[in-house]
């Protein structure tokens, strides 16, 4: 029977109430802790060969008969008014079939508010012809004064929403009574996702249905947005994404390109591809916005935090949202007196977008560096300081944690932390070595609704059916492992069919570290439903009781020792199939579901040149049960490497007067390469969260990038005594911090005792 | 008409316009979409193919310059032991850069059968991977014969 449940849904700290429908019995006990036969065993990705051989068809590789190619005219100015737009020159060029402007498509703008804002677009027989046509569009601008400074935006009240205020306890009194107070301003830069596959869509009308082939993290979100925008019944929009070349948070919606493709398809009557170039990717597809963080911490001499106070400015850009830069400060430690104030500045800069733990990466950098400044002031071990301020329950809303093993993460960090004397001793000449650490807190519990089906054929092979997406994280393989475990099948007898809203059930977004914790329980429930049916059929066929039968190693096994190949039972169906259905049940009511961890970084700083090299990072994270240890480790390593890029090399640069983006290519915007990778030691606790679903798994896409920057910068302080407070740590910033530290030393030495 | 030798097979294509790149020809004219375009200006390595066994960036190589030479794409390397090595080592996540990584690595292991870690890190630094599969790529290239 279908059960209707009213439940609470949390997306990155925001709670809403909603209805979900759960069919049948979702109350399946979790598997015992530790690896099973398939779950918890390392599994190479099932689509690995297709991807490695270049046979996987990404959106970028799809062809449709009659396909046209779009190119987009984007604003050259950060703030301007279009005073003249004449598309006729573009349309005169042979092979150009359509051109559109702001009157034809709601995403095209007459008053562009950022460099790269879309103004017009054309569709042509080839992409190069479309680009040529753009040059023939006559456009004139009246340039307007761009607002680029986030502090100035706050002063002028140019904000995306009302300033966010949060307070608990009495901060001023606590600061006044503290034994020590440390205070600093931290800044983080704007960084770009730069997924290898650029943002793109192909659209075509198939009868009364709009087909959208898109590189996306959320098939169902794209379907809903388009159906609402176009006023179409949702099922008249079919969204397909079978293979996807990276998103990191920037591909959760249709973007401007999908609507441009739709408008040009309407105009020309032909299928249209709108694929952004790398340069457009660096302008108009979102970013992790810059932040300014003025933060203070007050503590007793034993290290107990008595007050935390933070003012945060998020440089959001022209559109987007003001993210939870305040989150780590409010959530990470047991501090009873706490106040945050957050502004989301509206600027003439490209809009932000979610980027792998948005807000928390930035906020953790400030908070965890400040904590090390406090530890230095108190002459206290930084790890001990964190232990002393461990939060046993959530202080924001007083909820217990569904599970929290951060102290165990700290314990396992001990041997890595214990290397620091030896690391420092390896300093030689201008190369100074040091060790730093930082804690991690983030969401990652996932939630309903999500649905899945499992189909078991007469040959005893199974297929998981659900319209989720695998954005490169390996969820296709993880879902197959979960179904195989439940069906007692070897992994090579289970496949996953995903990526098509017309051919599968509603599925979770692949963002917020939620795919595995949202989809996994639904897949397990569906597999359990199929397994139940198989056992019931076998019981009738062999005249046994259901309770003595189970599925193991591809066989139906009886407690009395008899067993039959699965296909002998399912073969009774001839060519037909057994189908199981499963739903994601609710999250535990009244509990906080979060992920935790710690990273320990070792760095070498050349104090003459300012070069920083990360030599080693140990990462220990608590993300519940691990489904695929091989893929999980890869994802943690990838998160750390992105974190290293964020810390040392990546920065979007803007002309400070005009607001135009200067770093539009991958030689100007410095991504980490294979030569930048340190030694890494990754440990996942693999302790199931007993309160969370039938799996006990949380997500792990985001946790590994959260503490990396702070751990590295704290290691720099340990190595050199220099306080780096701004990212990225370019040589210039490193040399500035070193000079400042030398000045401080000098003053200290000169001061009367 | 332009004649190309791609993966050991002679292919004829209608005379391409001046400025046509090898990558466009491979993907759009010959249907060899295993060669990926991620930046289109020679900065990322996703479009790497081999010309007479040497890795080149096909997005900034003009097709008219390769007529007399042997072009090898990922499609010509699909049975190379490196493919298995990449999958075994989990040396890919989204997989968009992977064909270019394997084409580069195949040229490397051919030229230098005895590789060191440092040599791999040097030779493969032109192939960007935003997912950060680098440690696994290093492992795959070092263990490709296992």
Tab-separated table of C-alpha atoms in Angstrom, chain B residues 18-135:
chain	number	residue	atom	x	y	z
B	18	UNK	CA	41.138	26.961	-44.937
B	19	UNK	CA	41.565	27.032	-41.193
B	20	UNK	CA	39.707	23.794	-40.496
B	21	UNK	CA	41.267	22.026	-37.548
B	22	UNK	CA	42.115	18.369	-37.264
B	23	UNK	CA	39.792	18.091	-34.277
B	24	UNK	CA	36.827	19.432	-36.252
B	25	UNK	CA	37.587	17.057	-39.090
B	26	UNK	CA	37.873	14.037	-36.817
B	27	UNK	CA	34.721	14.817	-34.864
B	28	UNK	CA	32.439	16.353	-37.456
B	29	UNK	CA	33.524	14.775	-40.747
B	30	UNK	CA	34.764	11.356	-39.657
B	31	UNK	CA	32.510	10.776	-36.654
B	32	UNK	CA	35.464	10.086	-34.371
B	33	UNK	CA	33.997	11.779	-31.289
B	34	UNK	CA	36.385	10.078	-28.887
B	35	UNK	CA	38.648	13.094	-29.443
B	36	UNK	CA	37.161	15.698	-27.103
B	37	UNK	CA	37.134	19.468	-27.341
B	38	UNK	CA	37.262	21.146	-23.961
B	39	UNK	CA	39.004	24.466	-24.593
B	40	UNK	CA	39.549	24.686	-28.338
B	41	UNK	CA	42.739	26.677	-27.999
B	42	UNK	CA	45.465	24.288	-27.009
B	43	UNK	CA	45.460	24.697	-23.245
B	44	UNK	CA	43.933	21.523	-21.818
B	45	UNK	CA	45.001	18.403	-23.731
B	46	UNK	CA	41.525	16.858	-24.101
B	47	UNK	CA	41.874	16.802	-27.903
B	48	UNK	CA	45.254	15.039	-27.938
B	49	UNK	CA	45.905	12.701	-30.891
B	50	UNK	CA	49.153	11.232	-32.182
B	51	UNK	CA	50.836	12.321	-35.400
B	52	UNK	CA	53.319	9.641	-36.386
B	53	UNK	CA	53.295	8.536	-32.761
B	54	UNK	CA	53.876	11.982	-31.273
B	55	UNK	CA	51.113	13.602	-29.187
B	56	UNK	CA	49.712	16.826	-30.648
B	57	UNK	CA	46.764	19.057	-29.828
B	58	UNK	CA	44.267	18.457	-32.626
B	59	UNK	CA	42.263	21.604	-31.798
B	60	UNK	CA	45.155	23.821	-32.897
B	61	UNK	CA	46.457	21.584	-35.663
B	62	UNK	CA	45.248	22.530	-39.140
B	63	UNK	CA	43.969	19.545	-41.050
B	64	UNK	CA	45.823	20.587	-44.206
B	65	UNK	CA	49.137	20.059	-42.434
B	66	UNK	CA	48.667	16.376	-41.626
B	67	UNK	CA	47.804	14.889	-44.999
B	68	UNK	CA	50.958	12.816	-45.368
B	69	UNK	CA	51.091	11.646	-41.791
B	70	UNK	CA	49.646	8.864	-39.664
B	71	UNK	CA	46.937	10.124	-37.293
B	72	UNK	CA	46.128	7.942	-34.282
B	73	UNK	CA	43.077	8.759	-32.170
B	74	UNK	CA	41.628	7.094	-29.095
B	75	UNK	CA	39.523	4.952	-31.445
B	76	UNK	CA	42.772	3.455	-32.745
B	77	UNK	CA	43.944	2.735	-29.193
B	78	UNK	CA	40.796	1.175	-27.793
B	79	UNK	CA	42.486	-2.180	-27.203
B	80	UNK	CA	45.658	-0.650	-25.753
B	81	UNK	CA	46.490	-2.097	-22.316
B	82	UNK	CA	46.359	1.452	-20.937
B	83	UNK	CA	42.563	1.390	-21.280
B	84	UNK	CA	42.306	-1.501	-18.834
B	85	UNK	CA	44.959	0.090	-16.643
B	86	UNK	CA	42.932	3.319	-16.424
B	87	UNK	CA	39.730	1.484	-15.504
B	88	UNK	CA	41.504	-0.773	-12.993
B	89	UNK	CA	43.229	2.146	-11.270
B	90	UNK	CA	40.021	4.245	-11.352
B	91	UNK	CA	41.972	6.858	-13.304
B	92	UNK	CA	38.849	8.633	-14.506
B	93	UNK	CA	35.783	10.245	-13.020
B	94	UNK	CA	33.668	12.102	-15.581
B	95	UNK	CA	35.894	10.737	-18.334
B	96	UNK	CA	35.816	13.781	-20.604
B	97	UNK	CA	39.595	14.289	-20.495
B	98	UNK	CA	40.353	10.563	-20.419
B	99	UNK	CA	40.737	9.791	-24.144
B	100	UNK	CA	43.297	12.616	-24.368
B	101	UNK	CA	45.064	11.308	-21.267
B	102	UNK	CA	45.298	7.809	-22.775
B	103	UNK	CA	46.509	9.072	-26.162
B	104	UNK	CA	49.252	11.066	-24.421
B	105	UNK	CA	50.143	8.165	-22.148
B	106	UNK	CA	50.258	5.693	-25.041
B	107	UNK	CA	52.842	7.831	-26.821
B	108	UNK	CA	54.791	8.132	-23.562
B	109	UNK	CA	54.951	4.416	-22.772
B	110	UNK	CA	55.876	3.673	-26.383
B	111	UNK	CA	58.760	6.162	-26.312
B	112	UNK	CA	59.890	5.385	-22.767
B	113	UNK	CA	59.008	1.895	-21.580
B	114	UNK	CA	60.840	2.384	-18.242
B	115	UNK	CA	59.024	5.253	-16.594
B	116	UNK	CA	59.493	6.937	-13.268
B	117	UNK	CA	56.874	8.772	-11.276
B	118	UNK	CA	58.604	12.091	-11.888
B	119	UNK	CA	58.767	11.430	-15.622
B	120	UNK	CA	55.015	10.675	-15.771
B	121	UNK	CA	54.235	13.844	-13.833
B	122	UNK	CA	56.330	15.855	-16.244
B	123	UNK	CA	55.086	14.286	-19.465
B	124	UNK	CA	51.391	14.259	-18.508
B	125	UNK	CA	51.219	17.802	-17.087
B	126	UNK	CA	49.652	19.097	-20.306
B	127	UNK	CA	46.521	16.987	-19.881
B	128	UNK	CA	44.170	18.717	-17.451
B	129	UNK	CA	41.636	16.753	-15.392
B	130	UNK	CA	39.166	18.882	-13.427
B	131	UNK	CA	37.869	15.908	-11.433
B	132	UNK	CA	41.409	15.418	-10.117
B	133	UNK	CA	41.986	11.802	-11.089
B	134	UNK	CA	45.700	12.582	-11.293
B	135	UNK	CA	47.033	10.173	-8.627
